[in-house]
């Protein structure tokens, strides 16, 4: 699924219509599945699953692109932790630069995204990626950027979008932890 979404994001054009984006997503799905999935039954399963949500994904993508531009797509970044001899690395699914210069972080989930309680207790991925972006950890962003938000995007089911509460010093607290 990540390879499908990555190819779909990288191959987008600014003038693409909703119908063209939907058709391209279905074609991208077919191409990736043919190249990466050896089992015909698995290809049929994922082909049908993506076809069911292709319209929603294309519409959601148009909305996201109206707000910003994907700059980091499945690209590794890192931040050194001074005094610890350790480098924290991450490979975000997607970071967009918004028109106001801030960043928006997205993480695609094939299953149910973590809710607020899970995020608070143990799912720290997007908090850490936000801290890294704020420290210039992703070269494609051009340096440190303020993070406007972070959201988990469910690729299946109802297509839930679950925001991460980055307010109230949550990013700093996770980083210090």
C-alpha positions as protocol buffer text, in pm:
chain_id: "A"
residue {
  index: 1
  type: UNK
  ca { x: 0 y: 0 z: 0 }
}
residue {
  index: 2
  type: UNK
  ca { x: 281 y: 241 z: 79 }
}
residue {
  index: 3
  type: UNK
  ca { x: 438 y: 182 z: -262 }
}
residue {
  index: 4
  type: UNK
  ca { x: 103 y: 253 z: -431 }
}
residue {
  index: 5
  type: UNK
  ca { x: 50 y: 576 z: -236 }
}
residue {
  index: 6
  type: UNK
  ca { x: 411 y: 684 z: -290 }
}
residue {
  index: 7
  type: UNK
  ca { x: 388 y: 637 z: -667 }
}
residue {
  index: 8
  type: UNK
  ca { x: 48 y: 808 z: -675 }
}
residue {
  index: 9
  type: UNK
  ca { x: 185 y: 1112 z: -490 }
}
residue {
  index: 10
  type: UNK
  ca { x: 505 y: 1139 z: -693 }
}
residue {
  index: 11
  type: UNK
  ca { x: 330 y: 1116 z: -1030 }
}
residue {
  index: 12
  type: UNK
  ca { x: 62 y: 1379 z: -963 }
}
residue {
  index: 13
  type: UNK
  ca { x: 35 y: 1688 z: -1179 }
}
residue {
  index: 14
  type: UNK
  ca { x: -106 y: 2026 z: -1079 }
}
residue {
  index: 15
  type: UNK
  ca { x: -369 y: 2037 z: -1354 }
}
residue {
  index: 16
  type: UNK
  ca { x: -498 y: 1685 z: -1287 }
}
residue {
  index: 17
  type: UNK
  ca { x: -876 y: 1653 z: -1263 }
}
residue {
  index: 18
  type: UNK
  ca { x: -1052 y: 1439 z: -1004 }
}
residue {
  index: 19
  type: UNK
  ca { x: -1138 y: 1174 z: -1265 }
}
residue {
  index: 20
  type: UNK
  ca { x: -781 y: 1169 z: -1398 }
}
residue {
  index: 21
  type: UNK
  ca { x: -643 y: 1130 z: -1043 }
}
residue {
  index: 22
  type: UNK
  ca { x: -888 y: 848 z: -969 }
}
residue {
  index: 23
  type: UNK
  ca { x: -799 y: 667 z: -1292 }
}
residue {
  index: 24
  type: UNK
  ca { x: -427 y: 717 z: -1229 }
}
residue {
  index: 25
  type: UNK
  ca { x: -460 y: 574 z: -879 }
}
residue {
  index: 26
  type: UNK
  ca { x: -625 y: 260 z: -1018 }
}
residue {
  index: 27
  type: UNK
  ca { x: -359 y: 229 z: -1291 }
}
residue {
  index: 28
  type: UNK
  ca { x: -82 y: 284 z: -1035 }
}
residue {
  index: 29
  type: UNK
  ca { x: -233 y: 16 z: -814 }
}
residue {
  index: 30
  type: UNK
  ca { x: -233 y: -231 z: -1102 }
}
residue {
  index: 31
  type: UNK
  ca { x: 126 y: -150 z: -1197 }
}
residue {
  index: 32
  type: UNK
  ca { x: 260 y: -182 z: -842 }
}
residue {
  index: 33
  type: UNK
  ca { x: 67 y: -500 z: -770 }
}
residue {
  index: 34
  type: UNK
  ca { x: 190 y: -663 z: -1091 }
}
residue {
  index: 35
  type: UNK
  ca { x: 548 y: -576 z: -1004 }
}
residue {
  index: 36
  type: UNK
  ca { x: 542 y: -653 z: -632 }
}
residue {
  index: 37
  type: UNK
  ca { x: 275 y: -912 z: -552 }
}
residue {
  index: 38
  type: UNK
  ca { x: 326 y: -1261 z: -690 }
}
residue {
  index: 39
  type: UNK
  ca { x: -10 y: -1407 z: -587 }
}
residue {
  index: 40
  type: UNK
  ca { x: -311 y: -1339 z: -816 }
}
residue {
  index: 41
  type: UNK
  ca { x: -561 y: -1368 z: -529 }
}
residue {
  index: 42
  type: UNK
  ca { x: -374 y: -1106 z: -326 }
}
residue {
  index: 43
  type: UNK
  ca { x: -357 y: -875 z: -629 }
}
residue {
  index: 44
  type: UNK
  ca { x: -734 y: -910 z: -680 }
}
residue {
  index: 45
  type: UNK
  ca { x: -800 y: -838 z: -312 }
}
residue {
  index: 46
  type: UNK
  ca { x: -590 y: -519 z: -308 }
}
residue {
  index: 47
  type: UNK
  ca { x: -710 y: -410 z: -653 }
}
residue {
  index: 48
  type: UNK
  ca { x: -1073 y: -427 z: -532 }
}
residue {
  index: 49
  type: UNK
  ca { x: -989 y: -259 z: -202 }
}
residue {
  index: 50
  type: UNK
  ca { x: -820 y: 37 z: -375 }
}
residue {
  index: 51
  type: UNK
  ca { x: -1094 y: 62 z: -641 }
}
residue {
  index: 52
  type: UNK
  ca { x: -1351 y: 93 z: -360 }
}
residue {
  index: 53
  type: UNK
  ca { x: -1171 y: 391 z: -204 }
}
residue {
  index: 54
  type: UNK
  ca { x: -1013 y: 549 z: -514 }
}
residue {
  index: 55
  type: UNK
  ca { x: -1273 y: 824 z: -541 }
}
residue {
  index: 56
  type: UNK
  ca { x: -1236 y: 922 z: -177 }
}
residue {
  index: 57
  type: UNK
  ca { x: -855 y: 915 z: -198 }
}
residue {
  index: 58
  type: UNK
  ca { x: -855 y: 1130 z: -513 }
}
residue {
  index: 59
  type: UNK
  ca { x: -1093 y: 1385 z: -355 }
}
residue {
  index: 60
  type: UNK
  ca { x: -895 y: 1393 z: -31 }
}
residue {
  index: 61
  type: UNK
  ca { x: -572 y: 1438 z: -226 }
}
residue {
  index: 62
  type: UNK
  ca { x: -717 y: 1734 z: -416 }
}
residue {
  index: 63
  type: UNK
  ca { x: -812 y: 1894 z: -83 }
}
residue {
  index: 64
  type: UNK
  ca { x: -464 y: 1836 z: 63 }
}
residue {
  index: 65
  type: UNK
  ca { x: -291 y: 1972 z: -249 }
}
residue {
  index: 66
  type: UNK
  ca { x: -503 y: 2287 z: -234 }
}
residue {
  index: 67
  type: UNK
  ca { x: -343 y: 2355 z: 106 }
}
residue {
  index: 68
  type: UNK
  ca { x: 15 y: 2254 z: 31 }
}
residue {
  index: 69
  type: UNK
  ca { x: 269 y: 2054 z: -166 }
}
residue {
  index: 70
  type: UNK
  ca { x: 413 y: 1713 z: -76 }
}
residue {
  index: 71
  type: UNK
  ca { x: 785 y: 1771 z: -25 }
}
residue {
  index: 72
  type: UNK
  ca { x: 892 y: 1464 z: 172 }
}
residue {
  index: 73
  type: UNK
  ca { x: 751 y: 1136 z: 40 }
}
residue {
  index: 74
  type: UNK
  ca { x: 897 y: 821 z: 195 }
}
residue {
  index: 75
  type: UNK
  ca { x: 1237 y: 991 z: 239 }
}
residue {
  index: 76
  type: UNK
  ca { x: 1461 y: 932 z: 539 }
}
residue {
  index: 77
  type: UNK
  ca { x: 1570 y: 1216 z: 764 }
}
residue {
  index: 78
  type: UNK
  ca { x: 1752 y: 1236 z: 1093 }
}
residue {
  index: 79
  type: UNK
  ca { x: 1855 y: 1443 z: 1392 }
}
residue {
  index: 80
  type: UNK
  ca { x: 2161 y: 1389 z: 1610 }
}
residue {
  index: 81
  type: UNK
  ca { x: 2101 y: 1376 z: 1983 }
}
residue {
  index: 82
  type: UNK
  ca { x: 2388 y: 1580 z: 2132 }
}
residue {
  index: 83
  type: UNK
  ca { x: 2583 y: 1413 z: 2408 }
}
residue {
  index: 84
  type: UNK
  ca { x: 2426 y: 1075 z: 2346 }
}
residue {
  index: 85
  type: UNK
  ca { x: 2617 y: 962 z: 2038 }
}
residue {
  index: 86
  type: UNK
  ca { x: 2283 y: 870 z: 1879 }
}
residue {
  index: 87
  type: UNK
  ca { x: 2101 y: 976 z: 1562 }
}
residue {
  index: 88
  type: UNK
  ca { x: 1723 y: 947 z: 1550 }
}
residue {
  index: 89
  type: UNK
  ca { x: 1604 y: 866 z: 1199 }
}
residue {
  index: 90
  type: UNK
  ca { x: 1261 y: 848 z: 1045 }
}
residue {
  index: 91
  type: UNK
  ca { x: 1107 y: 783 z: 706 }
}
residue {
  index: 92
  type: UNK
  ca { x: 778 y: 976 z: 705 }
}
residue {
  index: 93
  type: UNK
  ca { x: 509 y: 868 z: 464 }
}
residue {
  index: 94
  type: UNK
  ca { x: 451 y: 1231 z: 368 }
}
residue {
  index: 95
  type: UNK
  ca { x: 528 y: 1585 z: 478 }
}
residue {
  index: 96
  type: UNK
  ca { x: 367 y: 1874 z: 292 }
}
residue {
  index: 97
  type: UNK
  ca { x: 478 y: 2236 z: 294 }
}
residue {
  index: 98
  type: UNK
  ca { x: 173 y: 2455 z: 335 }
}
residue {
  index: 99
  type: UNK
  ca { x: 131 y: 2789 z: 161 }
}
residue {
  index: 100
  type: UNK
  ca { x: 218 y: 2968 z: 488 }
}
residue {
  index: 101
  type: UNK
  ca { x: 556 y: 2788 z: 514 }
}
residue {
  index: 102
  type: UNK
  ca { x: 455 y: 2549 z: 790 }
}
residue {
  index: 103
  type: UNK
  ca { x: 457 y: 2171 z: 751 }
}
residue {
  index: 104
  type: UNK
  ca { x: 181 y: 1911 z: 770 }
}
residue {
  index: 105
  type: UNK
  ca { x: 277 y: 1550 z: 846 }
}
residue {
  index: 106
  type: UNK
  ca { x: 70 y: 1254 z: 725 }
}
residue {
  index: 107
  type: UNK
  ca { x: 96 y: 884 z: 800 }
}
residue {
  index: 108
  type: UNK
  ca { x: -101 y: 631 z: 597 }
}
residue {
  index: 109
  type: UNK
  ca { x: -247 y: 330 z: 779 }
}
residue {
  index: 110
  type: UNK
  ca { x: -388 y: 15 z: 623 }
}
residue {
  index: 111
  type: UNK
  ca { x: -571 y: -62 z: 948 }
}
residue {
  index: 112
  type: UNK
  ca { x: -730 y: 151 z: 1216 }
}
residue {
  index: 113
  type: UNK
  ca { x: -526 y: 462 z: 1304 }
}
residue {
  index: 114
  type: UNK
  ca { x: -426 y: 506 z: 1667 }
}
residue {
  index: 115
  type: UNK
  ca { x: -665 y: 719 z: 1869 }
}
residue {
  index: 116
  type: UNK
  ca { x: -568 y: 993 z: 2115 }
}
residue {
  index: 117
  type: UNK
  ca { x: -518 y: 753 z: 2408 }
}
residue {
  index: 118
  type: UNK
  ca { x: -286 y: 524 z: 2205 }
}
residue {
  index: 119
  type: UNK
  ca { x: -94 y: 826 z: 2078 }
}
residue {
  index: 120
  type: UNK
  ca { x: -49 y: 960 z: 2429 }
}
residue {
  index: 121
  type: UNK
  ca { x: 62 y: 629 z: 2578 }
}
residue {
  index: 122
  type: UNK
  ca { x: 281 y: 467 z: 2314 }
}
residue {
  index: 123
  type: UNK
  ca { x: 238 y: 578 z: 1951 }
}
residue {
  index: 124
  type: UNK
  ca { x: 499 y: 857 z: 1936 }
}
residue {
  index: 125
  type: UNK
  ca { x: 595 y: 840 z: 1567 }
}
residue {
  index: 126
  type: UNK
  ca { x: 432 y: 1162 z: 1447 }
}
residue {
  index: 127
  type: UNK
  ca { x: 535 y: 1356 z: 1757 }
}
residue {
  index: 128
  type: UNK
  ca { x: 898 y: 1261 z: 1689 }
}
residue {
  index: 129
  type: UNK
  ca { x: 869 y: 1343 z: 1318 }
}
residue {
  index: 130
  type: UNK
  ca { x: 726 y: 1685 z: 1414 }
}
residue {
  index: 131
  type: UNK
  ca { x: 1020 y: 1745 z: 1650 }
}
residue {
  index: 132
  type: UNK
  ca { x: 1263 y: 1640 z: 1378 }
}
residue {
  index: 133
  type: UNK
  ca { x: 1101 y: 1873 z: 1123 }
}
residue {
  index: 134
  type: UNK
  ca { x: 1125 y: 2157 z: 1375 }
}
residue {
  index: 135
  type: UNK
  ca { x: 1499 y: 2089 z: 1404 }
}
residue {
  index: 136
  type: UNK
  ca { x: 1567 y: 2067 z: 1030 }
}
residue {
  index: 137
  type: UNK
  ca { x: 1579 y: 1687 z: 1024 }
}
residue {
  index: 138
  type: UNK
  ca { x: 1441 y: 1656 z: 670 }
}
residue {
  index: 139
  type: UNK
  ca { x: 1663 y: 1813 z: 403 }
}
residue {
  index: 140
  type: UNK
  ca { x: 1383 y: 1850 z: 148 }
}
residue {
  index: 141
  type: UNK
  ca { x: 1206 y: 2096 z: 381 }
}
residue {
  index: 142
  type: UNK
  ca { x: 1500 y: 2334 z: 350 }
}
residue {
  index: 143
  type: UNK
  ca { x: 1570 y: 2368 z: 722 }
}
residue {
  index: 144
  type: UNK
  ca { x: 1373 y: 2385 z: 1043 }
}
residue {
  index: 145
  type: UNK
  ca { x: 1000 y: 2437 z: 994 }
}
residue {
  index: 146
  type: UNK
  ca { x: 707 y: 2494 z: 1223 }
}
residue {
  index: 147
  type: UNK
  ca { x: 465 y: 2201 z: 1211 }
}
residue {
  index: 148
  type: UNK
  ca { x: 101 y: 2299 z: 1167 }
}
residue {
  index: 149
  type: UNK
  ca { x: -33 y: 1951 z: 1235 }
}
residue {
  index: 150
  type: UNK
  ca { x: -9 y: 1578 z: 1188 }
}
residue {
  index: 151
  type: UNK
  ca { x: -275 y: 1333 z: 1078 }
}
residue {
  index: 152
  type: UNK
  ca { x: -313 y: 957 z: 1040 }
}
residue {
  index: 153
  type: UNK
  ca { x: -500 y: 862 z: 721 }
}
residue {
  index: 154
  type: UNK
  ca { x: -680 y: 528 z: 706 }
}
residue {
  index: 155
  type: UNK
  ca { x: -654 y: 375 z: 360 }
}
residue {
  index: 156
  type: UNK
  ca { x: -930 y: 121 z: 418 }
}
residue {
  index: 157
  type: UNK
  ca { x: -1260 y: 112 z: 595 }
}
residue {
  index: 158
  type: UNK
  ca { x: -1428 y: 447 z: 638 }
}
residue {
  index: 159
  type: UNK
  ca { x: -1109 y: 633 z: 554 }
}
residue {
  index: 160
  type: UNK
  ca { x: -1083 y: 797 z: 891 }
}
residue {
  index: 161
  type: UNK
  ca { x: -845 y: 1087 z: 936 }
}
residue {
  index: 162
  type: UNK
  ca { x: -721 y: 1099 z: 1294 }
}
residue {
  index: 163
  type: UNK
  ca { x: -539 y: 1419 z: 1391 }
}
residue {
  index: 164
  type: UNK
  ca { x: -254 y: 1415 z: 1640 }
}
residue {
  index: 165
  type: UNK
  ca { x: -278 y: 1672 z: 1917 }
}
residue {
  index: 166
  type: UNK
  ca { x: 53 y: 1857 z: 1884 }
}
residue {
  index: 167
  type: UNK
  ca { x: -64 y: 2136 z: 2116 }
}
residue {
  index: 168
  type: UNK
  ca { x: 20 y: 2189 z: 2483 }
}
residue {
  index: 169
  type: UNK
  ca { x: 392 y: 2120 z: 2444 }
}
residue {
  index: 170
  type: UNK
  ca { x: 320 y: 1757 z: 2348 }
}
residue {
  index: 171
  type: UNK
  ca { x: 600 y: 1750 z: 2089 }
}
residue {
  index: 172
  type: UNK
  ca { x: 853 y: 1892 z: 2337 }
}
residue {
  index: 173
  type: UNK
  ca { x: 747 y: 1644 z: 2604 }
}
residue {
  index: 174
  type: UNK
  ca { x: 783 y: 1346 z: 2369 }
}
residue {
  index: 175
  type: UNK
  ca { x: 1118 y: 1478 z: 2246 }
}
residue {
  index: 176
  type: UNK
  ca { x: 1250 y: 1520 z: 2600 }
}
residue {
  index: 177
  type: UNK
  ca { x: 1126 y: 1171 z: 2686 }
}
